[in-house]
PDB file of C-alpha atoms in Angstrom:
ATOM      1  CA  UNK A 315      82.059 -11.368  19.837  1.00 47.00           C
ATOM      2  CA  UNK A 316      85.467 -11.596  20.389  1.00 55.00           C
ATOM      3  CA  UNK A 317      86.488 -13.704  17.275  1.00 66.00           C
ATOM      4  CA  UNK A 318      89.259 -12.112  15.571  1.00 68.00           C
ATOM      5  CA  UNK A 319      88.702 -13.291  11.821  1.00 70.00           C
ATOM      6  CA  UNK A 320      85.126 -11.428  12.182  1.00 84.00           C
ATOM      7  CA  UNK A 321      86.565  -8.188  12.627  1.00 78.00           C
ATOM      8  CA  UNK A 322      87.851  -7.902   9.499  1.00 74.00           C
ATOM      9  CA  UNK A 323      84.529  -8.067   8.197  1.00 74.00           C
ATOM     10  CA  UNK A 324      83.534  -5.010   9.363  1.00 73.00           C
ATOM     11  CA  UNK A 325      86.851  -2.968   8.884  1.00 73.00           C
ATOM     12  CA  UNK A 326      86.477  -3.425   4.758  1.00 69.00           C
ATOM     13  CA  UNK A 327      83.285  -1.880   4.219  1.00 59.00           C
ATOM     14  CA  UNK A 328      85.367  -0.961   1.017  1.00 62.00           C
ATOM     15  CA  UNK A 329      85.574  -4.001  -0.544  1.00 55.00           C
ATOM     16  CA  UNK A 330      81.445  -4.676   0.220  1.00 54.00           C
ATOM     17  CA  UNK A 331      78.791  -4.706  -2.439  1.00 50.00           C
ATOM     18  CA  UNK A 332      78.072  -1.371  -3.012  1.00 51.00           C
ATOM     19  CA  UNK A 333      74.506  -2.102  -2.087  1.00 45.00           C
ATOM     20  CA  UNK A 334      75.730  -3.763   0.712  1.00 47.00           C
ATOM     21  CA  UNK A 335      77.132  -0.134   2.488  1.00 52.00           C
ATOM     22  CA  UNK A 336      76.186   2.214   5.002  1.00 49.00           C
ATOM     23  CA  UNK A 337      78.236   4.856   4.302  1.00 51.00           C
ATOM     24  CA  UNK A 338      79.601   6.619   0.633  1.00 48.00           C
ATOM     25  CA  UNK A 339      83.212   6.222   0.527  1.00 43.00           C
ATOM     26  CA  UNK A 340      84.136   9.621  -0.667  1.00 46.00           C
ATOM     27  CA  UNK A 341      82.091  11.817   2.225  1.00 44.00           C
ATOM     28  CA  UNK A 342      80.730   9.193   4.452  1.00 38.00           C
ATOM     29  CA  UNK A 343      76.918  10.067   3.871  1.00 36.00           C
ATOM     30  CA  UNK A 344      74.169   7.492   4.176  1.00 33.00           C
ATOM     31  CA  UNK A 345      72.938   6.065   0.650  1.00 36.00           C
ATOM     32  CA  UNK A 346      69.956   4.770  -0.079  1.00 37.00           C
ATOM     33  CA  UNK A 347      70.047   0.644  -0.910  1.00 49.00           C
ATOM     34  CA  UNK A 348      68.556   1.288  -4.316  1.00 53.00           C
ATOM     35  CA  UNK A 349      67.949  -2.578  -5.586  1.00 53.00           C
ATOM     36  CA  UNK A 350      66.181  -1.662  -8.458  1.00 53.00           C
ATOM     37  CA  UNK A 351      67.526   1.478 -10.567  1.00 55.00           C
ATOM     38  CA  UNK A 352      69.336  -0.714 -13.031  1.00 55.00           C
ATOM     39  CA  UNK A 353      68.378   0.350 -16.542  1.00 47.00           C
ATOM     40  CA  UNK A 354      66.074  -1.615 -19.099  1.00 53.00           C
ATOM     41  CA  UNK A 355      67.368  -4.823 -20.722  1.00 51.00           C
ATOM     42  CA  UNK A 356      68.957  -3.669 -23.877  1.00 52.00           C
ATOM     43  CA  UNK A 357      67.763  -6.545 -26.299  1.00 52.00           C
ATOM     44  CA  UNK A 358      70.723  -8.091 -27.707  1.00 52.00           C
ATOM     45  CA  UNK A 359      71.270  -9.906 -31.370  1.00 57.00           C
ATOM     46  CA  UNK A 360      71.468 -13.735 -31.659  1.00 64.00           C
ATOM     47  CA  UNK A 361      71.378 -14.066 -28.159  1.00 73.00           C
ATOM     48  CA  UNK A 362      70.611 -18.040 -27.004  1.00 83.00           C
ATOM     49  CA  UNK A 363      68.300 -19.717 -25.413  1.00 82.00           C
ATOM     50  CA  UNK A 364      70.342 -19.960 -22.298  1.00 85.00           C
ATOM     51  CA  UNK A 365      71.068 -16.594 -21.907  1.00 86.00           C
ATOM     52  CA  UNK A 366      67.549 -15.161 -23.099  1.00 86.00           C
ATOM     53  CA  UNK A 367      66.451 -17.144 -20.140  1.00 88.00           C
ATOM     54  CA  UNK A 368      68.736 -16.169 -17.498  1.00 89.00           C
ATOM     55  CA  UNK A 369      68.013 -12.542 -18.907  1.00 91.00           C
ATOM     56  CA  UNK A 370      64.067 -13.192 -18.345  1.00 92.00           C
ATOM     57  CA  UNK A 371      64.692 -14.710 -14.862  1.00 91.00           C
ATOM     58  CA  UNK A 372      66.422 -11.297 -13.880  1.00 91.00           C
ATOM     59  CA  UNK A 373      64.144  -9.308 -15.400  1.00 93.00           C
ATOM     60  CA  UNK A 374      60.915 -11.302 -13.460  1.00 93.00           C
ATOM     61  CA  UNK A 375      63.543 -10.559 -10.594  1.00 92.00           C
ATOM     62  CA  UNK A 376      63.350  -7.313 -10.647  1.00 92.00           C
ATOM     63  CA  UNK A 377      59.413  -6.809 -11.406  1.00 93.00           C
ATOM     64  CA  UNK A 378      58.663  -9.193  -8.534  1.00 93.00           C
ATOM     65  CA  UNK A 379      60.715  -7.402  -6.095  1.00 92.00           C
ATOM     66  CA  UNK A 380      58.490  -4.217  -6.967  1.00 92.00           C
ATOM     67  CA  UNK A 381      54.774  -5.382  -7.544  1.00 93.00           C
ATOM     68  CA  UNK A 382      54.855  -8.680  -6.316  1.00 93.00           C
ATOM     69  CA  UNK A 383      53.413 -12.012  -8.051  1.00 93.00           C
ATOM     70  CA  UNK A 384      50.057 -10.368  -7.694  1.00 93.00           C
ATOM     71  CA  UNK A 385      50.767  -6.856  -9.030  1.00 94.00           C
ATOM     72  CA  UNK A 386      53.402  -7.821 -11.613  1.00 93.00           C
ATOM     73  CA  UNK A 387      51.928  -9.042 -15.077  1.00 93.00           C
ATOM     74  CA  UNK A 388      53.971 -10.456 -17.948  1.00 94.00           C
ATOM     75  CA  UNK A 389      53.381  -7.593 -20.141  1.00 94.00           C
ATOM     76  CA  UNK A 390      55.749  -5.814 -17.132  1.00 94.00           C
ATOM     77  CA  UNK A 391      58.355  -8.309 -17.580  1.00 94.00           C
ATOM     78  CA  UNK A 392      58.183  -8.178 -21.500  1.00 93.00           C
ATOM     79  CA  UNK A 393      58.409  -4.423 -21.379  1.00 93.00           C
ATOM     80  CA  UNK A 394      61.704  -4.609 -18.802  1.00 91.00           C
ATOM     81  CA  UNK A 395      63.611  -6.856 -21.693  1.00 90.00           C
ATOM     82  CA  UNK A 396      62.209  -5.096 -24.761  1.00 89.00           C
ATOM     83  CA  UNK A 397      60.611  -8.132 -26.199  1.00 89.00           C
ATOM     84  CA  UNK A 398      56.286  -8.779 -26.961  1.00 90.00           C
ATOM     85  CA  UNK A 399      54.651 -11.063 -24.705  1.00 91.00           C
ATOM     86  CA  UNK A 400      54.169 -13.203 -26.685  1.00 92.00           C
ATOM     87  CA  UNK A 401      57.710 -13.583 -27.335  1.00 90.00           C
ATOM     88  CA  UNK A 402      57.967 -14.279 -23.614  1.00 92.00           C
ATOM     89  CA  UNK A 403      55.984 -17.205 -24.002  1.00 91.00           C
ATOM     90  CA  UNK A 404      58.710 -19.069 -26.105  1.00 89.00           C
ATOM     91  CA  UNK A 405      60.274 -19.233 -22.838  1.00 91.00           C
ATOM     92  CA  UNK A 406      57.694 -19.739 -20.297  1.00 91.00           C
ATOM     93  CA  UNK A 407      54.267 -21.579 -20.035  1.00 91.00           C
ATOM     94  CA  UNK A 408      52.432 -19.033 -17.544  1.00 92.00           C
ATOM     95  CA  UNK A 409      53.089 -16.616 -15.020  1.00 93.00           C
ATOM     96  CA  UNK A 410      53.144 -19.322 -12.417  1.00 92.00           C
ATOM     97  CA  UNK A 411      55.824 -21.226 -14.615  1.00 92.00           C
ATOM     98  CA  UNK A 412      57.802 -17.999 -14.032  1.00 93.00           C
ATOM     99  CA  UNK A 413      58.030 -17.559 -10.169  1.00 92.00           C
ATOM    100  CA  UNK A 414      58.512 -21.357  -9.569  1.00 89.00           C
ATOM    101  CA  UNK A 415      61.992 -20.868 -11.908  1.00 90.00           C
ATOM    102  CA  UNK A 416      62.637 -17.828 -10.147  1.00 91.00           C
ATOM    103  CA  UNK A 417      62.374 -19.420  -7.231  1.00 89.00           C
ATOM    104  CA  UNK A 418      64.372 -22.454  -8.207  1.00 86.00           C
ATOM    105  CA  UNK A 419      66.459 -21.444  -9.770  1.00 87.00           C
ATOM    106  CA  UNK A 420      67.758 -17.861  -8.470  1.00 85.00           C
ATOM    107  CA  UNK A 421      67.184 -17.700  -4.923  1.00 84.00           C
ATOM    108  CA  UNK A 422      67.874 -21.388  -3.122  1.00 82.00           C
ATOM    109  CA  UNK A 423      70.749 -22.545  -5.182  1.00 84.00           C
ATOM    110  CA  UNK A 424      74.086 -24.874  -5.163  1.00 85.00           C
ATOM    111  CA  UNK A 425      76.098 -21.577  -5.397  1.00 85.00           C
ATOM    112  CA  UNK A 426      74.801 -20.116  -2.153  1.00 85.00           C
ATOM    113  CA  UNK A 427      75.130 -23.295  -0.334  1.00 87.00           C
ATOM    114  CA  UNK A 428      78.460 -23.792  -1.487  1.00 87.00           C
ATOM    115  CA  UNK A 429      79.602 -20.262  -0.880  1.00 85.00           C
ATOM    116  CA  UNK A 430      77.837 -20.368   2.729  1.00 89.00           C
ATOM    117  CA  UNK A 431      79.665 -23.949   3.668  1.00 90.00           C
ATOM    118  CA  UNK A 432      83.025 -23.470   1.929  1.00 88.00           C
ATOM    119  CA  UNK A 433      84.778 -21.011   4.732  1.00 89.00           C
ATOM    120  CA  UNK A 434      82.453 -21.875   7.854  1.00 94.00           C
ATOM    121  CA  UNK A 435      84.851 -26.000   7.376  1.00 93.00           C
ATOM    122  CA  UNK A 436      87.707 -26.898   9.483  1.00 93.00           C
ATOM    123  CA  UNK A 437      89.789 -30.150   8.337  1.00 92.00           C
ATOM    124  CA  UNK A 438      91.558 -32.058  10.972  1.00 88.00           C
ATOM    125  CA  UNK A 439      94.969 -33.939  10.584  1.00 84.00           C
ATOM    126  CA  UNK A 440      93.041 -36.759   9.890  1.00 85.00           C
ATOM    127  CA  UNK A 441      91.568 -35.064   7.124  1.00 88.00           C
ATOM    128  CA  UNK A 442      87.417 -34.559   8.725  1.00 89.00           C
ATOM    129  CA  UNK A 443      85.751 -31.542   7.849  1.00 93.00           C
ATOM    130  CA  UNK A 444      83.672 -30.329  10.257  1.00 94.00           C
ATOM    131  CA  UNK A 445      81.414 -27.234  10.246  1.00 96.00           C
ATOM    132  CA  UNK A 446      81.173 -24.086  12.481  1.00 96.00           C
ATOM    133  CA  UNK A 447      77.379 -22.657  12.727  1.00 97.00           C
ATOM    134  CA  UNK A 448      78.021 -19.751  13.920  1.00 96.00           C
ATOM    135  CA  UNK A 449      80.193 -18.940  10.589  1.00 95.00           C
ATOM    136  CA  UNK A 450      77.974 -20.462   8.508  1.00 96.00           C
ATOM    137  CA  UNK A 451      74.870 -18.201   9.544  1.00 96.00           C
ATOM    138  CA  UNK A 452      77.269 -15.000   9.002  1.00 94.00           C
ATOM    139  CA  UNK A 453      77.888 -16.344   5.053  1.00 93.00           C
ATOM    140  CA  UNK A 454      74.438 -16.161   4.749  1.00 94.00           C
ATOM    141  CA  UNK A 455      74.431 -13.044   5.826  1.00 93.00           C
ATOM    142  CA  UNK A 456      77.937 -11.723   3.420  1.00 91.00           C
ATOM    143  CA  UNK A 457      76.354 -14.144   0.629  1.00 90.00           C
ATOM    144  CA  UNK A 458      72.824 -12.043   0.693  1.00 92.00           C
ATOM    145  CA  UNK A 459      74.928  -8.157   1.344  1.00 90.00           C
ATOM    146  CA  UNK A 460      75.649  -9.813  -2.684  1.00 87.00           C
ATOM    147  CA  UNK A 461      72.020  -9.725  -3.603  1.00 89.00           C
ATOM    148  CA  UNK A 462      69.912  -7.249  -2.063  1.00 90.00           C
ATOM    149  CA  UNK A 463      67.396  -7.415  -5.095  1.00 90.00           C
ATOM    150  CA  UNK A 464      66.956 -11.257  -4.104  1.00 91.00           C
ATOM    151  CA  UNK A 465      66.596 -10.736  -0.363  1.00 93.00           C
ATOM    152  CA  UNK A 466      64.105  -8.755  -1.783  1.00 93.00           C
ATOM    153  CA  UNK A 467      62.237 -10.665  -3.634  1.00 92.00           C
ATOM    154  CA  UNK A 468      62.098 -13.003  -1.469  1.00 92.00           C
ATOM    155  CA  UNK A 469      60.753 -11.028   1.621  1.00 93.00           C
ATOM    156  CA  UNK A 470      58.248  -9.848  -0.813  1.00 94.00           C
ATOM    157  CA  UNK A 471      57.101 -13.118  -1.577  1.00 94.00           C
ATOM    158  CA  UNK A 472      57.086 -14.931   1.897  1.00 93.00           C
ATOM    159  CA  UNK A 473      54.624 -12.254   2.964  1.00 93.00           C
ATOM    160  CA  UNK A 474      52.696 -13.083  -0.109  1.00 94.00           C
ATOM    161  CA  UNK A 475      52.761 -17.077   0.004  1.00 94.00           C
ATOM    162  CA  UNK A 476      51.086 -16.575   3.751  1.00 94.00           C
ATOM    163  CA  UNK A 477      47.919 -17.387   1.467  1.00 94.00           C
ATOM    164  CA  UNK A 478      47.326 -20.627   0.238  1.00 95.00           C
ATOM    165  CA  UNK A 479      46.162 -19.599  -2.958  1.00 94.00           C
ATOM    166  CA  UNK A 480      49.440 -18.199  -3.507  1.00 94.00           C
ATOM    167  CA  UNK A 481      51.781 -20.500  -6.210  1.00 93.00           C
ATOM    168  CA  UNK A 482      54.405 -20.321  -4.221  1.00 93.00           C
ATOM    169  CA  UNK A 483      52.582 -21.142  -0.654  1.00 94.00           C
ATOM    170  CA  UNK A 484      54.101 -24.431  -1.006  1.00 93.00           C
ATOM    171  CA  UNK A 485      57.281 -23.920  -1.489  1.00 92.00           C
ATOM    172  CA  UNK A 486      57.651 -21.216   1.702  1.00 92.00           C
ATOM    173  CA  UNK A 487      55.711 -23.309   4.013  1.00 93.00           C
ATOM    174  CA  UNK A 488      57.970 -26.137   3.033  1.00 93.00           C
ATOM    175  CA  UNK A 489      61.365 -24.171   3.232  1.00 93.00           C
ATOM    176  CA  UNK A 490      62.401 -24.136   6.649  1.00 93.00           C
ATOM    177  CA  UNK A 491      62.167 -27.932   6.687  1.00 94.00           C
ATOM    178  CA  UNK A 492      63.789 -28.494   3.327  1.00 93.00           C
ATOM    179  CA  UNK A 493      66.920 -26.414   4.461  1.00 93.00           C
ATOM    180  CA  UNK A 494      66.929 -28.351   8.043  1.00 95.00           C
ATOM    181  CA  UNK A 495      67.085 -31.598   6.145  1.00 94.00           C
ATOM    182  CA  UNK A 496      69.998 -30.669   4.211  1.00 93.00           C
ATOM    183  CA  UNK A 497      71.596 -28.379   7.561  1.00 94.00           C
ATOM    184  CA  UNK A 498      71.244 -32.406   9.018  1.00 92.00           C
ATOM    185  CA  UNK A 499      73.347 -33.691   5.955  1.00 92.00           C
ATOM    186  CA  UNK A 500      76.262 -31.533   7.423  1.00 94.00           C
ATOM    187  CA  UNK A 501      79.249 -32.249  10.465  1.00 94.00           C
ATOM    188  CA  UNK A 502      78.575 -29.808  12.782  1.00 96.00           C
ATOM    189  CA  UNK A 503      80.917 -28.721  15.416  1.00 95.00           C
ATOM    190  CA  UNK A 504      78.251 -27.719  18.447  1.00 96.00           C
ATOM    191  CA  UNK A 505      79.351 -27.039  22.495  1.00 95.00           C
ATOM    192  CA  UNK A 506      78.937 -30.124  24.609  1.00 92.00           C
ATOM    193  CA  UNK A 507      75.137 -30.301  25.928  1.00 89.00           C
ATOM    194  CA  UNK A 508      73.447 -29.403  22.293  1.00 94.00           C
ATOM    195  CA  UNK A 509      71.364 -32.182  20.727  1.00 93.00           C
ATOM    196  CA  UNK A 510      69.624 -32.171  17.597  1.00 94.00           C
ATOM    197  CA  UNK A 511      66.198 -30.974  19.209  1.00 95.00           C
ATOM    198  CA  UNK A 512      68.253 -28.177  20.382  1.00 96.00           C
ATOM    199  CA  UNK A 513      70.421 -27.646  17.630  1.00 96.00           C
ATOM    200  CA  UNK A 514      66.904 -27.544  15.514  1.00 97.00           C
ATOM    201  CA  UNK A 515      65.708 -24.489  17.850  1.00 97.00           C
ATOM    202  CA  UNK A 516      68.498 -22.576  17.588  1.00 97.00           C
ATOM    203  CA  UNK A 517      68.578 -22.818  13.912  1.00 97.00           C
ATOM    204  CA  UNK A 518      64.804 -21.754  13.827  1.00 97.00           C
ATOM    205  CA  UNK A 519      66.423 -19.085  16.069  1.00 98.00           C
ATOM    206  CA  UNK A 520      68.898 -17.525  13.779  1.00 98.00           C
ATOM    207  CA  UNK A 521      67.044 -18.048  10.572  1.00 97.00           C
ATOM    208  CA  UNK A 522      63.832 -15.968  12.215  1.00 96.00           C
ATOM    209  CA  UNK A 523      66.147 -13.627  13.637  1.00 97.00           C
ATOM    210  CA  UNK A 524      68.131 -13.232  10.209  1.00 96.00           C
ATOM    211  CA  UNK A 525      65.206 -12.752   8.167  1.00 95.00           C
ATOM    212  CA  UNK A 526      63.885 -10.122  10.616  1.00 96.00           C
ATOM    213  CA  UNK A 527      66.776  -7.957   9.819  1.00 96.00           C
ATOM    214  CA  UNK A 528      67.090  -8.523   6.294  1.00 95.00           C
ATOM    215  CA  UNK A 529      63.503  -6.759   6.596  1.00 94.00           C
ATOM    216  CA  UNK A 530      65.344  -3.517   8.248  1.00 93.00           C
ATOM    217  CA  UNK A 531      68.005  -3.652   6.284  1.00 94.00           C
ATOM    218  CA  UNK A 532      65.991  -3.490   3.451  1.00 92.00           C
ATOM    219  CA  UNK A 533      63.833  -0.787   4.557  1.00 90.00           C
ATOM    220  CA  UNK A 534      66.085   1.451   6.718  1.00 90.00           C
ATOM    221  CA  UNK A 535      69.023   2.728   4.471  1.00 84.00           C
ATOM    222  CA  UNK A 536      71.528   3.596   7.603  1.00 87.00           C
ATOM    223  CA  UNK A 537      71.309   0.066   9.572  1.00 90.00           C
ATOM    224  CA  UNK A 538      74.542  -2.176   8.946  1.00 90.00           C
ATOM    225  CA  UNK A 539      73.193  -5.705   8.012  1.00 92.00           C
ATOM    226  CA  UNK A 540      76.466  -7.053   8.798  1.00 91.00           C
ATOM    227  CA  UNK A 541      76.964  -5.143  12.069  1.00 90.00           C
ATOM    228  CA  UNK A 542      73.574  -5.765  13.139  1.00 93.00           C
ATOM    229  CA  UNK A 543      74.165  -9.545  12.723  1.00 94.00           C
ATOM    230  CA  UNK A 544      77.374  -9.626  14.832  1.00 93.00           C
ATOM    231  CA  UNK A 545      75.450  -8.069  17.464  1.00 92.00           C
ATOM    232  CA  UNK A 546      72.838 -10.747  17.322  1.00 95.00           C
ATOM    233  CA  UNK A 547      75.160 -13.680  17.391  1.00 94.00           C
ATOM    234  CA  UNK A 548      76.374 -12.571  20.720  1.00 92.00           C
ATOM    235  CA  UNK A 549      72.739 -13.048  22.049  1.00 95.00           C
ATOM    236  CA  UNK A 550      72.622 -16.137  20.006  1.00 96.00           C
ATOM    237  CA  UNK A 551      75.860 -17.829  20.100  1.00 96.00           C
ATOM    238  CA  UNK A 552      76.864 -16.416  23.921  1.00 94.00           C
ATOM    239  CA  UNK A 553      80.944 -16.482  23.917  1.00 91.00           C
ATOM    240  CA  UNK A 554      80.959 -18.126  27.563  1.00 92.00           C
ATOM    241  CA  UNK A 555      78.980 -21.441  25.408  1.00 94.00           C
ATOM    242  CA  UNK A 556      80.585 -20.699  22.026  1.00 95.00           C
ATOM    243  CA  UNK A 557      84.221 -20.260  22.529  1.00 92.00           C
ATOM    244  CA  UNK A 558      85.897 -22.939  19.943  1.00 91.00           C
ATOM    245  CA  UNK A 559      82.852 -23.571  18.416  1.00 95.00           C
ATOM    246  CA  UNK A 560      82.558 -20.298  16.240  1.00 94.00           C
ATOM    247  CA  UNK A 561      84.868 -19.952  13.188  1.00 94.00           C
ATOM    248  CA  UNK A 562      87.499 -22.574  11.888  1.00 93.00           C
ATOM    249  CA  UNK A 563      90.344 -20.120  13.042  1.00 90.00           C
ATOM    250  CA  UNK A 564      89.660 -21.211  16.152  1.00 90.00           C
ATOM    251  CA  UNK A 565      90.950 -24.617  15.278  1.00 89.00           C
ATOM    252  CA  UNK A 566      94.889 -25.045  15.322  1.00 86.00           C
ATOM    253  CA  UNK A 567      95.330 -27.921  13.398  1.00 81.00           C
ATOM    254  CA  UNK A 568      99.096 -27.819  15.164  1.00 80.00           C
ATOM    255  CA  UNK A 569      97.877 -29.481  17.934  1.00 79.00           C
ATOM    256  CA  UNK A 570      96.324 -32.419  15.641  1.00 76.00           C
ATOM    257  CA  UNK A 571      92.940 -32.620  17.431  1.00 83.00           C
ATOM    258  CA  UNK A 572      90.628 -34.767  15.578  1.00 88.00           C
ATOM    259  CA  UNK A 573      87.612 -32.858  15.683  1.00 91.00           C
ATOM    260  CA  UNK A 574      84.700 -36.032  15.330  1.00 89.00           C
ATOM    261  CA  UNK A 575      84.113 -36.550  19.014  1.00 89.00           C
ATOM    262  CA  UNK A 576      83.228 -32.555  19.290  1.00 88.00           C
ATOM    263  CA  UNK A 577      80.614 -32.950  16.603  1.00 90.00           C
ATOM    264  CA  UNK A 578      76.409 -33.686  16.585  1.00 90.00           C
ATOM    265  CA  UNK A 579      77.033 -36.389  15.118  1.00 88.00           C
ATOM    266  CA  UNK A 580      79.391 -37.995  17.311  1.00 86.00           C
ATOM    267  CA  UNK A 581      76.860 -37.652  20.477  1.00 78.00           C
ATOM    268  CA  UNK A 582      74.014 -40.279  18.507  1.00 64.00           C
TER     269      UNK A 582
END
């Protein structure tokens, strides 16, 4: 896609993640996306509440990514932070307790919805912001390069939660909606001729066609995430349609074009 500011993504592979890279800088070698070589939780002294809990979420984190909800056990996360189980269980009330906070409170989160909005906004001289999805689809994608242990986890987990035995069933079957409704609560910028039906398609579109790749990306150490995703959105957001409609550098506030009659929500 010819969309200038996206370029620049892939020209500083440098400045990436370094889980997020295809190549080693130094002799430009594959390297394996290793999400889960960090060493044991060294147990720190008066540590508090707050932080012993982050420190369990990450630990469960990395243990679910692994086994699974059904393989892991609590004894595995207790043993990854250096702590008794029973310890664990000043914390948490059960091993259900523990992947709905992981869940909650690590994966969907204000920061990644924040980070994924911020730079896919253009304001107009009248001072609307209006959103570009095309841009906003590729922060997911530069938000999760952050996080491959989490795109992990998750994956893991979705296949899981097909059962509806699984404690988390709910809260996958109910995702896609939950993240339309709020997609809905945003000022999108769409070509003339989308409606909402369509505009619900095509998100249904990229998000199945995202999380298909985040399962190669995870599992084949020389594919590009980033790349592959560019490549995609040409399929999926076809220049000829798209043109204008892509990234907020397209907009030239100059020209003091209010941008509310170009938006979904303008059309009713």
């Amino acid at each position: 896609m010819s969309i200038a500011a996206w370029d620049s993504f892939l020209e500083e592979q440098d400045s990436w993640p370094v889980a997020s890279r295809t190549e080693d800088s130094n002799n430009h070698t594959t390297t394996a996306r290793d999400t889960l070589a960090d060493t044991t939780f060294v147990k720190r002294k008066r540590m508090s509440r707050e932080e012993r809990r982050w420190q369990i979420l990450q630990a469960a984190v990395k243990v679910i990514a692994v086994k699974g909800f059904w393989g892991m056990s609590l004894q595995d996360v207790s043993d990854e932070l250096g702590i008794t189980e029973a310890a664990l269980y000043h914390y948490i009330s059960s091993k259900d307790d523990l992947i709905n906070m992981v869940l909650s409170e690590c994966y969907d989160t204000p920061d990644a919805d924040e980070y994924n909005a911020v730079t896919a906004a253009a304001v107009d001289a009248d001072g609307h912001r209006a959103y570009y999805y095309p841009r906003y689809c590729l922060n997911i994608v530069l938000y999760n390069l952050q996080r491959p242990e989490l795109v992990q986890l998750y994956s893991v987990l979705n296949g899981e939660a097909l059962s509806p035995a699984h404690p988390a069933h709910s809260f996958f079957i109910g995702r896609h909606l939950r993240q339309w409704e709020m997609i809905c609560s945003m000022n999108w910028l769409l070509p003339p001729g989308i409606n909402e039906d369509q505009f619900y398609d095509l998100y249904t579109l990229a998000m199945s066609a995202m999380d298909g790749l985040q399962y190669r990306w995870l599992s084949d150490d020389s594919m590009s995430l980033l790349e592959q995703w560019i490549s995609v959105s040409e399929i999926i957001f076809p220049e000829a349609q798209w043109r204008g409609f892509t990234d907020p550098s397209e907009y030239d506030p100059s020209n003091q074009r209010c941008l509310l009659p170009l938006t979904l929500s303008a059309r009713g």
